Coordinates of C-alpha atoms in Angstrom, one line a residue:
M269 CA 36.9 35.3 -16.2
R270 CA 39.6 37.5 -14.5
A271 CA 37.5 38.1 -11.2
L272 CA 37.1 34.1 -11.0
L273 CA 40.9 33.8 -11.3
L274 CA 41.7 36.2 -8.6
L275 CA 38.9 34.8 -6.3
I276 CA 40.3 31.2 -6.7
A277 CA 44.1 32.7 -6.0
L278 CA 42.5 34.3 -2.9
T279 CA 41.0 31.4 -1.5
A280 CA 44.0 29.2 -1.9
S281 CA 46.0 31.7 -0.1
A282 CA 43.5 31.7 2.8
F283 CA 43.9 28.0 3.3
A284 CA 47.7 28.0 3.1
A285 CA 49.2 26.7 6.5
D286 CA 50.4 29.4 9.1
I287 CA 53.3 27.8 11.0
S288 CA 54.0 30.9 13.0
G289 CA 54.9 30.0 16.5
K290 CA 57.1 27.7 18.5
W291 CA 57.1 23.9 17.7
D292 CA 59.0 20.7 19.3
F293 CA 60.5 18.2 16.9
S294 CA 61.7 14.6 17.2
V295 CA 64.2 13.8 14.4
S296 CA 65.8 10.8 13.6
T297 CA 68.9 10.4 11.3
P298 CA 71.8 7.8 10.8
A299 CA 74.0 10.5 12.6
G300 CA 71.5 10.1 16.0
N301 CA 68.2 11.2 17.1
G302 CA 67.5 14.9 18.3
N303 CA 64.5 16.8 19.9
P304 CA 65.4 20.4 18.7
T305 CA 62.9 23.4 18.9
F306 CA 62.1 25.9 16.0
V307 CA 60.2 29.1 16.4
F308 CA 58.8 30.2 13.2
K309 CA 57.6 33.5 11.6
Q310 CA 55.5 33.2 8.7
D311 CA 54.8 36.2 6.1
G312 CA 52.6 35.2 3.3
E313 CA 55.0 32.5 2.2
K314 CA 58.1 33.6 3.3
L315 CA 59.2 32.1 6.3
S316 CA 62.0 33.0 8.9
G317 CA 63.1 31.9 12.5
T318 CA 65.4 30.0 14.6
Y319 CA 66.6 26.6 15.2
H320 CA 68.0 25.4 18.7
G321 CA 69.1 21.7 19.2
F322 CA 72.4 19.6 18.7
F323 CA 73.9 22.3 16.6
G324 CA 73.2 25.3 18.7
S325 CA 71.2 28.1 17.7
A326 CA 70.8 29.3 13.9
Q327 CA 68.7 31.4 11.9
L328 CA 66.6 29.6 9.3
K329 CA 64.8 30.8 6.2
G330 CA 62.3 29.2 3.9
T331 CA 59.0 28.9 2.3
V332 CA 55.5 27.7 3.0
K333 CA 53.2 26.9 -0.2
G334 CA 49.8 25.4 0.9
D335 CA 50.5 22.5 3.3
D336 CA 54.3 22.2 2.0
V337 CA 57.0 23.5 3.8
E338 CA 60.7 23.8 3.2
Y339 CA 63.3 25.8 5.2
A340 CA 67.1 25.4 5.9
F341 CA 69.9 26.9 8.2
S342 CA 73.5 26.7 8.2
T343 CA 75.7 24.8 10.8
S344 CA 79.6 24.2 11.1
N345 CA 78.7 20.7 9.6
G346 CA 77.2 22.3 6.4
T347 CA 73.4 23.4 5.5
V348 CA 70.4 21.3 7.1
T349 CA 67.4 21.3 5.1
Y350 CA 63.7 20.3 6.1
K351 CA 60.9 19.5 4.0
G352 CA 57.8 18.5 4.8
K353 CA 53.9 18.9 5.1
V354 CA 51.8 20.5 7.6
S355 CA 48.3 19.3 9.0
G356 CA 46.9 21.5 11.7
N357 CA 49.4 21.9 14.6
S358 CA 51.4 19.1 13.3
M359 CA 54.4 18.6 10.7
K360 CA 56.5 15.6 9.5
G361 CA 58.7 15.1 6.6
T362 CA 62.6 14.5 5.7
V363 CA 65.5 16.3 6.9
K364 CA 69.0 16.5 4.9
L365 CA 72.2 17.1 7.2
E366 CA 74.3 17.6 3.9
D367 CA 77.4 15.3 4.8
L368 CA 75.8 13.8 7.7
G369 CA 73.4 11.8 5.8
D370 CA 69.2 11.8 5.5
G371 CA 66.3 11.5 8.2
T372 CA 63.0 11.7 9.1
F373 CA 61.2 14.3 11.6
S374 CA 57.8 15.0 13.0
G375 CA 56.9 18.2 15.0
A376 CA 53.9 19.6 16.8
K377 CA 53.1 23.1 17.3
K378 CA 53.2 24.2 21.3

């Protein structure tokens, strides 16, 4: 039984999305629209990388669990948090801009 559980756990992690690399995004919010780029580095479920866009450049941290992704970075306007789903080389979901409101995003891996 223990071996079966281990096999299931290893199989599940083998199918987890790997989003490492450069991504182009399209973001739509009540505060305006933008086209930031992200460079992600994934190590298992841990996610790090950089954001480049309207708020300048920032380091980000987050997680990838299966096809669910969540990451955030800090700006002078507060914390920006992205939550979404990965499907192959695309990603979409929601973005929360702390005091500036909520929006949506879609992205494609370059």
